[in-house]
Structures are given as C-alpha cells and as structure tokens.
C-alpha cells in the first residue's frame, strides 16, 4: 500500500541533499568543532557555513544564531535566559494562550519562580490583536512572546505590528517561529523581533538541529552551564551532522520557498473546499487568509479524532488531531479551547499539514477515504442520532 | 504518540459487534461527557431476567468503541445479576489489555451496561411501560493542575493527587 504523509507539522522528511551532506560528519569528518587540529577545523568550517545559511534564511547575522537541539530547547532558552538576565528590571511576561507546550509549561515554571504572566486572548480565528499586546505591557514587563504560526490551526499572527509596538515600548520581543521558518517568509528585521526560535526538521532538515536567533545587544543567560561553545551561550558539543543538514535545508528552503508555497496553497485550497463539499457539519479552524500554506485544520462534528486517525492510517493516510484521546494527558487542545471551540467539536479535530511532495492525486485519495470513515463513525455515534431526530 | 492497541482491540474497533439501538428497549444506560472524549449509550432487551439483546452507540476513541463492542458480546445471554458483576477491568482483560492512559477514560462499558440494567429495574419497580434513561456521570476531572497537589503517575503519566497511595487513573501503587 502506498502511504500518504500529511503530518508535516509534526516533522518533515529529510532532504536527500541534506542527508548526503551530513554523512561525512558521521564518518571521516567526526571531529569536535572546539578542537584546534585539522579534524576540529573541518567540523568548525562546516558549522560556520551552516550558520550562514540559517542566518540568511531569516535575514540575521551569522553571529546572531545559537544552535540548539530542538525547538523546545530554543523556547526554554529564550524564556529562561531572558528572564534570568533581566530579572532586576522587572518580573512581568506577556504572551498568548495558544503557544506551544514548550512555552506554556515554561511559563508555569516561571510563575512558580515568582514571575507574573499576562496571556493576551485570541479571537475565534486564533489571532491576537497587536494593540491588546501593547496594552498588556507594564513598567515591569521584560519579555513579550507571540508565536508566529500555530501548528494546530495554521493561523499566522500579525507579528510585524506587535514587534513594532514592543520596539516603541522598549521591551524584548521573542517569537516561536518553529512552524513558520522555512515555510513562509521570515525576516527578523521586518518582523521586529529580538529573539526567534526555529527548528530544522520543520523545513526538511534533520531532527536534532534547531536554533535561537538572538539580536545583537540582547541580554540572555545560558540554560546549560559548561564550555564556551556558541560564544558561551550554549554549552555542549554541537550536533555537527544535524547542523550541517539543517544548513542545507535552510538554503534549499530560501531558494524554493515561492515555488513550494504556491504548490501548497493550491493543494490546501483544494483540500479545504473539497472536504467542505463532501462532509456535512464540518468546521474549518483558523484564519481564512493569514495561515500556513497547505495547512488544513477541521472539526468533524459528532465523531472523535483518534477513531478517524486510526481508520485513515489503515488506509495509509497519516494525519494528526487535537482530540483529547490522542494526547497522553487526555486533554483537548488548549489552542482550540482558547479560540472558543467547544469540547465536542475540538474532539473531532483532524489536522492535515501538507508538504512539498504531496500531490493532487493524494488529496483526491483523502476525498475517497475520509467521507466513508466519517459516515461509519457517525452511524455509531450517539451524538449524531440526537442531532438528526 | 503512536497508539498501541492489542489485536483484539483493533478487531473490535474495526468490526464492532452490536452497534445500534434497540427498538422498544427494556433499559437504557448512558455514560460519559464530551470533555473527556467518550460517550456511550446502551439499550437492552430483557426476558426472564436474562439479557436477550444489547446494542450500543459510542462517541469516542478506538478503545472506547472496542470496549463497548466487547461488553455487548459479554453481556448477551447473561442473567442480569451476572451482568452486573462484569467490571470495567474484566472488559479490559478480555480485550487483552488497554493502554494505561485509556484505562480510566475509555473503559466505561461496564458502567454504561450497569446503567441500562438499573434503568430496567427502575421501570419494573415503578410499573413503567417504557424505561427512563439512567445516566452515569463520569467522575474523571480534568482540572487544571493545582499547585503542588498533583503530579504525574509514574506508570500511566496521568495527573494524580500526591496524597493518595495509588494512581486515580490506572489504579497502580505510587510510592
């Protein structure tokens, strides 16, 4: 059976070119970039090249890129590093209720440590109002953080406006751009951000390589104490092969972004309208225009997401869901609840995140596979019966 | 997270037995709430204190559907008193186990069946010709983590109060 992958927001396949570039660094070029001999130097040179490629993807300077191990580390680093550095200036943080767990849970830890957090609400498209963010800033605010694009509903935030307001107020502004970088244009100067989290495996690079952009002049304390890697900001031997792979993927993303997003927009529109035509009582989540290309997030009323996913997987189609039954904690998506979507509808969540290699034929396959699965589950559902009688 | 279900669970999920609703049932039971994810309704036909027929409808995950299907098979042909003795754990055992974090939320089939039996007894006692649905509230609360009062169970990773010696969700001992 041909398998169809439509869960790119969970991770993308690795570019063949990236893998090729990585292999020597697992074999003969195994040196530690901190070493001064030839082995170290070739690793260091490769890492510098990758740093340049990643920085140019987001319009930054190479020395403003700190390599980390994953998006979660980058987000933890930004929040814990900045608040630690600026503690004497205040204890207030402004963010949103639709952030990734690596921020939601970091906030809880910071609250326990005495910081105060304001979460600016989102509207029913998942968008924050820049003015409300600015209004939440107080004299004691030391960090504002707003996600760039939401992985569950695809909504892209008006970051440039928020960043401009933060600049006016003189407050450090961070964005979690893990789901947007490499997929839509990201320029740290146009977006007015001081810190930005990104991860290679969201744009066809390998797992294990990510970065935190830190604008020159922004104070931050390290998360890990140790050696002087990454200019003393992030200790620990670098994952050279993965960083090299991320560099190749970053270069390729910059080069083919327009082509990729044109393809994804077209497929995404086809998928969204085709599902609405074929399935009754289907809710489309997220902002209608300001969204990630190829990201389709829907709520199928009267049925539960895990059941849909299991049946789709049996037919070879891999998708995701924000249903409580999927999560280990058995809690429904906090993003959907923050957008005012009720529990029962959020339970029927199905997320399609398309990638550059998906085809029209694969979208047609979804049209063939999904409607009968939904009908079968609805016929079994006590909620469906109540609605029709 | 990859979901690991036993073959028996997958069999009952993909080919559920006794789906539907009986016409003119002798008992109707319901359990669950959408916040948790799973809702099950059971209808039964009773003859001579024996469950002649049973049908269910379920809104929920793979485990919830498999649990409903399994207990419908277990209950069919059983005397009411014996059917009342079937526990949620018996159902999970018959299914060759369920993932630990599904034990509490999705394993509600016995509760739903027992509610249907109670509905039958209520109608009989009150001399009603049509039974009234008995609804069991699912007691599982997904409260916001209370500062310092809960922590994750080391077995099933569901939040459970710190001050009890066993996990509220999977029932295993927590030291």
Coordinates of C-alpha atoms in Angstrom, one line a residue:
Chain A
X1 CA 0.0 0.0 0.0
X2 CA 1.3 3.5 -0.9
X3 CA 1.5 5.5 2.3
X4 CA 0.5 9.2 2.2
X5 CA 2.1 11.6 4.7
X6 CA 0.1 14.7 5.6
X7 CA 1.5 15.5 9.0
X8 CA 4.4 17.8 8.2
X9 CA 3.8 19.9 11.2
X10 CA 5.0 17.0 13.3
X11 CA 8.1 16.8 11.2
X12 CA 9.1 16.8 7.6
X13 CA 11.0 14.1 5.6
X14 CA 14.8 14.8 5.3
X15 CA 16.0 16.3 2.0
X16 CA 18.2 13.8 0.1
X17 CA 20.8 16.6 -0.4
X18 CA 20.9 17.3 3.4
X19 CA 21.5 13.6 4.2
X20 CA 24.3 13.5 1.6
X21 CA 25.9 16.5 3.2
X22 CA 25.6 15.0 6.7
X23 CA 27.0 11.6 6.1
X24 CA 30.8 12.5 6.1
X25 CA 30.3 14.1 9.5
X26 CA 29.2 10.8 10.9
X27 CA 32.2 9.1 9.2
X28 CA 35.6 10.5 8.4
X29 CA 34.8 14.1 9.4
X30 CA 33.9 13.2 13.0
X31 CA 36.0 15.9 14.7
X32 CA 34.8 18.1 17.5
X33 CA 34.5 21.7 16.3
X34 CA 36.1 23.0 19.5
X35 CA 39.4 21.2 18.7
X36 CA 42.1 23.2 17.1
X37 CA 43.5 20.4 14.9
X38 CA 42.5 19.6 11.4
X39 CA 39.7 17.3 12.4
X40 CA 38.2 20.1 14.6
X41 CA 38.7 22.7 11.9
X42 CA 36.8 20.9 9.2
X43 CA 33.8 20.4 11.6
X44 CA 34.0 24.1 12.6
X45 CA 34.2 25.2 9.0
X46 CA 31.1 23.2 8.1
X47 CA 29.2 24.5 11.1
X48 CA 30.1 28.1 10.1
X49 CA 28.7 27.5 6.7
X50 CA 25.5 26.1 8.1
X51 CA 25.3 29.1 10.5
X52 CA 25.5 31.5 7.5
X53 CA 22.8 29.6 5.6
X54 CA 20.4 29.5 8.6
X55 CA 21.0 33.2 9.3
X56 CA 20.4 34.2 5.8
X57 CA 17.1 32.3 5.7
X58 CA 15.8 34.8 8.4
X59 CA 17.7 37.9 7.5
X60 CA 20.0 37.7 10.5
X61 CA 23.8 37.9 11.0
X62 CA 25.6 34.6 11.4
X63 CA 26.8 35.5 14.9
X64 CA 23.2 36.0 16.0
X65 CA 22.4 32.3 15.5
X66 CA 22.9 30.0 18.5
X67 CA 22.5 26.3 17.6
X68 CA 20.3 24.2 20.0
X69 CA 19.0 20.7 19.9
X70 CA 15.3 21.3 19.2
X71 CA 12.5 23.9 19.1
X72 CA 11.6 23.2 22.7
X73 CA 15.1 24.0 23.9
X74 CA 15.1 27.2 21.9
X75 CA 11.8 28.3 23.5
X76 CA 13.0 27.4 27.0
X77 CA 16.3 29.1 26.4
X78 CA 14.6 32.3 25.2
X79 CA 12.2 32.5 28.2
X80 CA 14.5 31.3 31.0
X81 CA 17.6 33.0 29.5
X82 CA 16.0 36.4 29.1
X83 CA 14.0 36.5 32.3
X84 CA 17.2 35.5 34.2
X85 CA 19.2 38.2 32.6
X86 CA 16.6 40.9 33.1
X87 CA 15.2 39.9 36.5
X88 CA 16.4 43.1 38.1
X89 CA 14.4 45.2 35.6
X90 CA 11.0 43.5 36.3
X91 CA 9.1 40.3 36.6
X92 CA 6.3 40.5 34.0
X93 CA 5.9 38.5 30.8
X94 CA 3.3 39.0 28.1
X95 CA 2.3 36.0 25.9
X96 CA -0.7 34.2 24.4
X97 CA -2.8 31.2 25.4
X98 CA -2.1 29.4 22.0
X99 CA 1.7 28.9 22.4
X100 CA 3.4 25.5 22.2
X101 CA 3.7 23.4 25.3
X102 CA 7.4 24.3 25.5
X103 CA 6.2 27.8 26.3
X104 CA 3.0 27.0 28.1
X105 CA 4.9 24.8 30.6
X106 CA 7.9 27.1 30.8
X107 CA 5.5 29.9 31.9
X108 CA 4.1 27.7 34.7
X109 CA 7.7 27.1 35.9
X110 CA 8.5 30.8 35.8
X111 CA 5.2 31.7 37.6
X112 CA 6.3 29.3 40.4
X113 CA 9.6 31.2 40.5
X114 CA 7.8 34.5 41.1
X115 CA 7.2 35.9 37.6
X116 CA 3.9 37.3 36.6
X117 CA 2.4 36.3 33.2
X118 CA -0.3 38.0 31.2
X119 CA -1.8 35.9 28.4
X120 CA -3.5 38.1 25.8
X121 CA -6.5 36.3 24.4
X122 CA -7.0 35.3 20.8
X123 CA -10.2 35.7 18.7
X124 CA -12.1 32.9 17.1
X125 CA -9.5 32.7 14.2
X126 CA -6.7 32.3 16.7
X127 CA -5.4 35.8 16.1
X128 CA -4.1 38.2 18.8
X129 CA -4.8 42.0 18.5
X130 CA -1.4 43.8 18.5
X131 CA -2.9 46.7 20.4
X132 CA -4.0 44.4 23.2
X133 CA -0.5 43.1 23.4
X134 CA 0.8 46.6 23.7
X135 CA -1.8 47.4 26.3
X136 CA -0.7 44.5 28.4
X137 CA 2.8 45.8 28.7
X138 CA 3.6 47.4 32.1
X139 CA 6.7 49.1 33.5
X140 CA 7.8 45.7 34.8
X141 CA 7.4 43.9 31.5
X142 CA 10.7 42.3 30.5
X143 CA 9.6 39.9 27.7
X144 CA 6.8 39.7 25.2
X145 CA 6.5 36.5 23.2
X146 CA 4.0 35.7 20.5
X147 CA 4.1 32.6 18.3
X148 CA 4.5 33.2 14.5
X149 CA 2.3 30.4 13.1
X150 CA 0.1 28.0 15.1
X151 CA 0.8 24.3 14.4
X152 CA -2.8 23.2 15.2
X153 CA -4.9 25.7 13.3
X154 CA -2.4 27.3 10.9
X155 CA -3.1 30.9 11.9
X156 CA -0.2 33.4 11.3
X157 CA 0.0 36.3 13.7
X158 CA 0.5 40.0 12.8
X159 CA 4.0 39.8 14.2
X160 CA 5.5 42.9 12.4
X161 CA 2.9 45.1 14.1
X162 CA 3.4 43.5 17.5
X163 CA 7.1 43.8 17.1
X164 CA 6.9 47.5 16.2
X165 CA 4.8 48.2 19.3
X166 CA 7.3 46.3 21.5
X167 CA 10.1 48.3 20.0
X168 CA 8.3 51.5 20.8
X169 CA 7.9 50.3 24.4
X170 CA 11.5 49.1 24.5
X171 CA 10.5 45.6 25.5
X172 CA 12.4 42.5 24.3
X173 CA 10.2 40.6 21.8
X174 CA 10.5 36.8 21.1
X175 CA 8.7 34.7 18.7
X176 CA 8.3 30.9 18.4
X177 CA 8.7 30.6 14.6
X178 CA 9.3 26.9 14.7
X179 CA 6.3 26.2 12.4
X180 CA 6.8 29.1 10.0
X181 CA 10.6 29.3 9.4
X182 CA 11.4 27.8 6.1
X183 CA 7.8 27.6 5.1
X184 CA 6.8 31.3 4.8
X185 CA 9.0 34.4 4.6
X186 CA 10.6 35.2 8.0
X187 CA 12.8 38.3 8.3
X188 CA 13.8 39.2 11.8
X189 CA 14.1 42.9 10.9
X190 CA 10.7 43.1 9.1
X191 CA 9.1 41.3 12.0
X192 CA 10.9 43.5 14.6
X193 CA 11.9 40.5 16.7
X194 CA 14.8 40.3 19.2
X195 CA 14.7 36.5 19.6
X196 CA 13.3 33.8 17.3
X197 CA 13.1 30.0 17.7
X198 CA 13.4 27.8 14.7
X199 CA 13.9 24.1 14.1
X200 CA 15.4 22.3 11.1
X201 CA 13.0 19.3 10.9
X202 CA 10.1 21.7 10.1
X203 CA 11.8 22.5 6.8
X204 CA 13.1 19.2 5.6
X205 CA 16.2 19.2 7.8
X206 CA 17.1 16.5 10.3
X207 CA 15.8 16.2 13.9
X208 CA 18.3 17.3 16.5
X209 CA 19.2 20.7 15.0
X210 CA 17.5 23.9 15.8
X211 CA 18.4 27.4 16.7
X212 CA 17.7 30.5 18.7
X213 CA 18.2 33.8 17.0
X214 CA 19.4 36.5 19.5
X215 CA 19.6 40.0 18.1
X216 CA 23.0 41.7 18.9
X217 CA 22.8 43.5 22.1
X218 CA 20.0 41.4 23.6
X219 CA 20.9 40.1 27.1
X220 CA 20.4 36.4 27.7
X221 CA 21.8 33.9 30.2
X222 CA 22.7 30.3 29.2
X223 CA 20.4 27.3 30.1
X224 CA 23.3 24.9 30.2
X225 CA 26.5 25.7 32.1
X226 CA 29.7 24.3 30.7
X227 CA 32.2 25.1 27.9
X228 CA 32.3 28.1 25.7
X229 CA 30.5 26.6 22.7
X230 CA 28.2 29.0 20.9
X231 CA 30.0 32.0 22.3
X232 CA 29.5 30.8 25.8
X233 CA 25.7 30.9 25.5
X234 CA 25.0 27.3 24.9
X235 CA 27.5 24.8 26.3
X236 CA 27.8 21.2 25.0
X237 CA 29.4 19.6 22.0
X238 CA 27.4 20.6 18.9
X239 CA 25.5 18.1 16.8
X240 CA 27.6 18.8 13.8
X241 CA 26.0 16.4 11.3
X242 CA 22.5 17.6 12.1
X243 CA 23.6 21.3 12.0
X244 CA 25.2 20.7 8.5
X245 CA 21.9 19.1 7.4
X246 CA 19.9 22.0 8.7
X247 CA 22.1 24.4 6.8
X248 CA 21.5 22.6 3.5
X249 CA 17.7 22.5 4.2
X250 CA 17.7 26.2 5.1
X251 CA 19.5 27.1 1.8
X252 CA 17.0 25.0 -0.2
X253 CA 14.0 26.5 1.7
X254 CA 15.1 30.0 0.9
X255 CA 15.6 29.1 -2.8
X256 CA 12.4 27.2 -3.4
X257 CA 10.0 28.9 -0.9
X258 CA 7.9 30.6 -3.5
X259 CA 7.5 27.5 -5.6
X260 CA 6.8 25.4 -2.6
X261 CA 4.2 27.7 -1.1
X262 CA 2.5 28.2 -4.5
X263 CA 2.1 24.4 -4.7
X264 CA 1.0 24.1 -1.1
X265 CA -1.6 26.9 -1.3
X266 CA -3.2 25.3 -4.3
X267 CA -3.3 21.9 -2.7
X268 CA -4.5 23.3 0.6
X269 CA -7.4 25.2 -1.0
X270 CA -8.4 22.1 -3.0
X271 CA -8.4 20.0 0.2
X272 CA -10.3 22.5 2.3
X273 CA -13.1 23.2 -0.2
X274 CA -13.3 19.5 -1.2
X275 CA -13.8 18.4 2.4
X276 CA -16.4 21.1 3.0
X277 CA -18.3 19.9 -0.1
X278 CA -18.1 16.2 0.9
X279 CA -18.7 16.3 4.6
X280 CA -21.7 17.9 6.3
X281 CA -21.3 19.6 9.7
X282 CA -17.6 20.3 9.1
X283 CA -16.0 23.3 10.9
X284 CA -12.9 24.9 9.4
X285 CA -10.5 26.2 12.1
X286 CA -8.0 29.1 11.9
X287 CA -7.7 32.3 10.0
X288 CA -9.2 32.1 6.4
X289 CA -6.3 34.0 4.8
X290 CA -3.4 34.5 7.2
X291 CA -2.4 30.9 7.5
X292 CA 0.4 28.5 6.8
X293 CA 0.3 27.2 3.2
X294 CA -1.0 23.7 2.9
X295 CA -2.3 23.6 6.5
X296 CA -6.0 22.5 6.8
X297 CA -7.5 22.1 10.3
X298 CA -11.1 20.9 10.5
X299 CA -13.5 19.7 13.2
X300 CA -15.8 16.9 12.2
X301 CA -18.9 17.1 14.3
X302 CA -20.3 14.0 16.2
X303 CA -17.1 11.9 15.9
X304 CA -13.8 11.7 17.7
X305 CA -10.4 12.4 16.1
X306 CA -8.5 9.3 17.2
X307 CA -11.0 7.0 15.6
X308 CA -10.8 8.9 12.4
X309 CA -7.0 8.8 12.5
X310 CA -6.9 5.1 13.2
X311 CA -9.1 4.3 10.2
X312 CA -7.2 6.7 7.9
X313 CA -3.9 5.2 9.0
X314 CA -5.3 1.7 8.0
X315 CA -5.8 3.2 4.5
X316 CA -2.3 4.6 4.5
X317 CA -3.1 8.3 5.2
X318 CA -1.2 9.9 8.1
X319 CA -2.8 12.9 9.7
X320 CA -3.0 14.5 13.2
X321 CA -5.7 15.6 15.6
X322 CA -6.1 17.9 18.6
X323 CA -8.5 15.4 20.3
X324 CA -8.0 14.7 24.0
X325 CA -7.9 11.0 23.2
X326 CA -4.7 11.4 21.2
X327 CA -2.8 13.3 23.8
X328 CA -1.2 11.3 26.6
X329 CA -2.6 13.7 29.1
X330 CA -6.1 13.2 27.7
X331 CA -6.7 16.9 27.5
X332 CA -8.3 18.5 24.5
X333 CA -6.2 21.0 22.6
X334 CA -5.6 24.2 24.6
X335 CA -5.3 26.1 21.4
X336 CA -8.9 25.2 20.3
X337 CA -10.3 25.9 23.7
X338 CA -8.6 29.4 23.7
X339 CA -10.3 30.1 20.4
X340 CA -13.7 29.3 21.9
X341 CA -14.2 26.0 20.1
X342 CA -16.3 23.7 22.3
X343 CA -15.0 20.4 23.6
X344 CA -17.2 18.2 21.4
X345 CA -16.2 19.9 18.2
X346 CA -12.5 20.0 19.2
X347 CA -12.7 16.2 19.8
X348 CA -13.5 15.8 16.1
X349 CA -10.4 17.7 15.1
X350 CA -8.4 16.5 12.1
X351 CA -5.2 18.3 11.0
X352 CA -3.8 18.0 7.5
X353 CA -0.3 19.6 7.1
X354 CA 0.7 19.1 3.5
X355 CA 4.3 19.1 2.3
X356 CA 6.2 19.9 -0.9
X357 CA 5.9 16.3 -2.1
X358 CA 2.2 15.8 -1.7
X359 CA 0.2 15.6 -4.9
X360 CA -3.3 16.3 -6.2
X361 CA -3.8 12.6 -6.5
X362 CA -3.1 12.2 -2.8
X363 CA -5.6 14.9 -2.0
X364 CA -8.1 13.0 -4.2
X365 CA -7.3 9.9 -2.2
X366 CA -8.3 11.7 1.0
X367 CA -11.7 12.6 -0.6
X368 CA -12.2 9.0 -1.4
X369 CA -11.1 7.7 2.0
X370 CA -12.4 10.2 4.6
X371 CA -16.1 10.6 3.9
X372 CA -17.0 6.9 4.4
X373 CA -14.9 6.8 7.6
X374 CA -16.8 9.8 9.0
X375 CA -20.2 8.3 8.0
X376 CA -19.3 5.0 9.6
X377 CA -18.3 6.6 12.8
X378 CA -21.3 8.9 12.8
X379 CA -23.6 6.0 12.4
X380 CA -22.1 4.6 15.6
X381 CA -22.3 8.0 17.5
X382 CA -25.0 8.7 20.0
X383 CA -24.5 12.5 19.3
X384 CA -25.2 12.1 15.6
X385 CA -28.6 10.5 16.3
X386 CA -29.6 13.2 18.7
X387 CA -28.9 15.9 16.2
X388 CA -30.9 14.4 13.3
X389 CA -34.1 13.5 15.3
Chain B
X1 CA 2.2 9.3 20.1
X2 CA 1.8 6.0 18.4
X3 CA -1.2 4.3 19.8
X4 CA -0.6 0.7 20.7
X5 CA -3.7 -1.4 20.8
X6 CA -3.9 -5.2 21.1
X7 CA -5.1 -7.2 18.1
X8 CA -8.4 -7.9 20.0
X9 CA -9.0 -4.2 20.5
X10 CA -8.3 -3.5 16.8
X11 CA -10.6 -6.3 15.8
X12 CA -13.5 -4.9 17.9
X13 CA -12.7 -1.4 16.8
X14 CA -12.8 -2.2 13.1
X15 CA -15.6 -4.7 13.3
X16 CA -17.7 -3.6 16.3
X17 CA -20.4 -6.1 17.3
X18 CA -24.0 -5.0 18.2
X19 CA -23.8 -1.4 17.0
X20 CA -27.1 0.5 17.1
X21 CA -30.1 1.0 19.2
X22 CA -32.9 -1.5 20.1
X23 CA -36.5 -0.5 19.3
X24 CA -38.6 -0.5 22.4
X25 CA -35.8 -1.4 24.8
X26 CA -36.3 -2.6 28.4
X27 CA -33.4 -0.5 29.7
X28 CA -31.3 2.5 28.5
X29 CA -28.0 3.5 30.0
X30 CA -25.6 6.3 29.2
X31 CA -22.2 7.3 30.5
X32 CA -19.5 9.9 29.7
X33 CA -19.1 13.5 28.7
X34 CA -17.6 15.2 25.7
X35 CA -14.9 17.0 27.8
X36 CA -13.4 13.6 28.4
X37 CA -13.9 12.4 24.9
X38 CA -16.1 9.4 25.3
X39 CA -19.9 8.9 25.4
X40 CA -21.6 5.5 25.4
X41 CA -25.3 4.6 25.3
X42 CA -26.5 1.1 25.7
X43 CA -30.0 -0.4 25.1
X44 CA -31.0 -3.8 26.4
X45 CA -33.9 -6.3 25.9
X46 CA -34.6 -8.4 29.0
X47 CA -36.5 -11.6 29.1
X48 CA -36.8 -13.7 32.3
X49 CA -34.0 -11.7 33.9
X50 CA -31.7 -12.6 31.0
X51 CA -30.2 -10.0 28.6
X52 CA -31.7 -11.2 25.3
X53 CA -30.2 -8.5 23.2
X54 CA -28.0 -5.5 23.6
X55 CA -26.9 -2.7 21.3
X56 CA -24.7 0.3 21.8
X57 CA -23.7 3.7 20.3
X58 CA -20.4 5.3 21.2
X59 CA -18.7 8.6 20.5
X60 CA -15.0 8.1 21.3
X61 CA -11.6 6.8 20.6
X62 CA -10.6 3.3 19.3
X63 CA -10.5 2.0 22.9
X64 CA -14.0 3.3 23.7
X65 CA -15.5 1.6 20.7
X66 CA -13.7 -1.7 21.3
X67 CA -14.8 -1.6 25.0
X68 CA -18.4 -1.1 24.0
X69 CA -18.3 -3.8 21.5
X70 CA -16.6 -6.3 23.8
X71 CA -19.0 -5.8 26.7
X72 CA -22.0 -6.1 24.4
X73 CA -20.8 -9.6 23.5
X74 CA -20.0 -10.5 27.1
X75 CA -23.4 -9.4 28.3
X76 CA -25.6 -11.0 25.6
X77 CA -27.4 -14.1 27.1
X78 CA -26.2 -13.4 30.6
X79 CA -28.5 -13.2 33.6
X80 CA -28.9 -9.6 35.0
X81 CA -27.2 -10.4 38.2
X82 CA -24.2 -11.9 36.4
X83 CA -24.1 -9.0 34.0
X84 CA -23.9 -6.6 37.0
X85 CA -20.8 -8.5 38.1
X86 CA -18.9 -7.7 34.9
X87 CA -16.4 -5.0 35.8
X88 CA -14.6 -2.5 33.6
X89 CA -11.4 -4.4 34.4
X90 CA -13.0 -7.7 33.1
X91 CA -13.7 -6.0 29.8
X92 CA -10.1 -4.7 29.6
X93 CA -8.8 -8.2 30.3
X94 CA -11.0 -9.7 27.6
X95 CA -9.5 -7.1 25.2
X96 CA -6.0 -8.3 26.2
X97 CA -5.4 -5.0 27.9
X98 CA -5.7 -1.4 27.1
X99 CA -3.0 1.4 27.2
X100 CA -2.6 2.6 30.7
X101 CA -3.8 6.1 30.0
X102 CA -7.0 4.7 28.4
X103 CA -8.0 2.6 31.4
X104 CA -10.0 5.3 33.1
X105 CA -11.4 7.5 30.4
X106 CA -12.4 4.9 27.8
X107 CA -13.0 1.9 29.9
X108 CA -16.6 2.7 30.8
X109 CA -18.5 -0.1 29.1
X110 CA -19.5 -1.9 32.3
X111 CA -20.7 1.4 33.8
X112 CA -22.9 2.0 30.8
X113 CA -24.3 -1.6 30.8
X114 CA -25.0 -1.4 34.5
X115 CA -26.8 1.9 34.0
X116 CA -29.0 0.2 31.4
X117 CA -29.8 -2.7 33.8
X118 CA -30.6 -0.2 36.5
X119 CA -32.9 1.6 34.1
X120 CA -34.7 -1.8 33.5
X121 CA -35.1 -2.4 37.3
X122 CA -36.3 1.2 37.9
X123 CA -39.0 0.8 35.2
X124 CA -40.1 -2.6 36.6
X125 CA -40.2 -1.2 40.2
X126 CA -42.3 1.8 39.2
X127 CA -44.5 -0.1 36.8
X128 CA -43.5 2.0 33.8
X129 CA -44.0 0.5 30.4
X130 CA -41.1 2.5 28.9
X131 CA -37.8 2.8 30.8
X132 CA -36.2 6.0 31.6
X133 CA -32.5 6.5 30.7
X134 CA -30.1 6.2 33.6
X135 CA -27.1 8.5 33.1
X136 CA -23.9 7.9 35.0
X137 CA -21.7 10.9 35.4
X138 CA -18.1 10.2 34.6
X139 CA -16.2 11.3 37.7
X140 CA -12.9 11.9 36.0
X141 CA -12.0 15.5 36.3
X142 CA -9.5 17.2 34.0
X143 CA -8.9 20.1 36.4
X144 CA -6.1 22.5 35.9
X145 CA -3.1 21.3 37.8
X146 CA -3.4 22.5 41.4
X147 CA -0.2 23.9 42.6
X148 CA 1.7 21.3 44.4
X149 CA -1.3 18.9 44.9
X150 CA -0.9 16.7 41.8
X151 CA 1.9 15.1 39.9
X152 CA 2.1 12.7 37.1
X153 CA 1.6 9.0 37.8
X154 CA 4.9 7.2 37.0
X155 CA 3.0 4.3 35.5
X156 CA 0.4 5.9 33.2
X157 CA 1.6 9.6 33.2
X158 CA -1.9 10.9 34.0
X159 CA -2.0 13.6 36.7
X160 CA -3.0 12.2 40.0
X161 CA -3.2 13.7 43.5
X162 CA 0.0 13.4 45.6
X163 CA -1.6 12.4 48.8
X164 CA -3.1 9.0 47.8
X165 CA -1.0 5.8 47.7
X166 CA -2.4 4.7 44.3
X167 CA -3.0 6.3 41.0
X168 CA -6.6 7.6 40.5
X169 CA -6.3 6.7 36.8
X170 CA -4.6 3.3 36.4
X171 CA -5.0 2.1 40.0
X172 CA -1.4 1.1 40.4
X173 CA 0.6 1.8 43.6
X174 CA 2.5 5.1 43.7
X175 CA 5.3 5.4 46.2

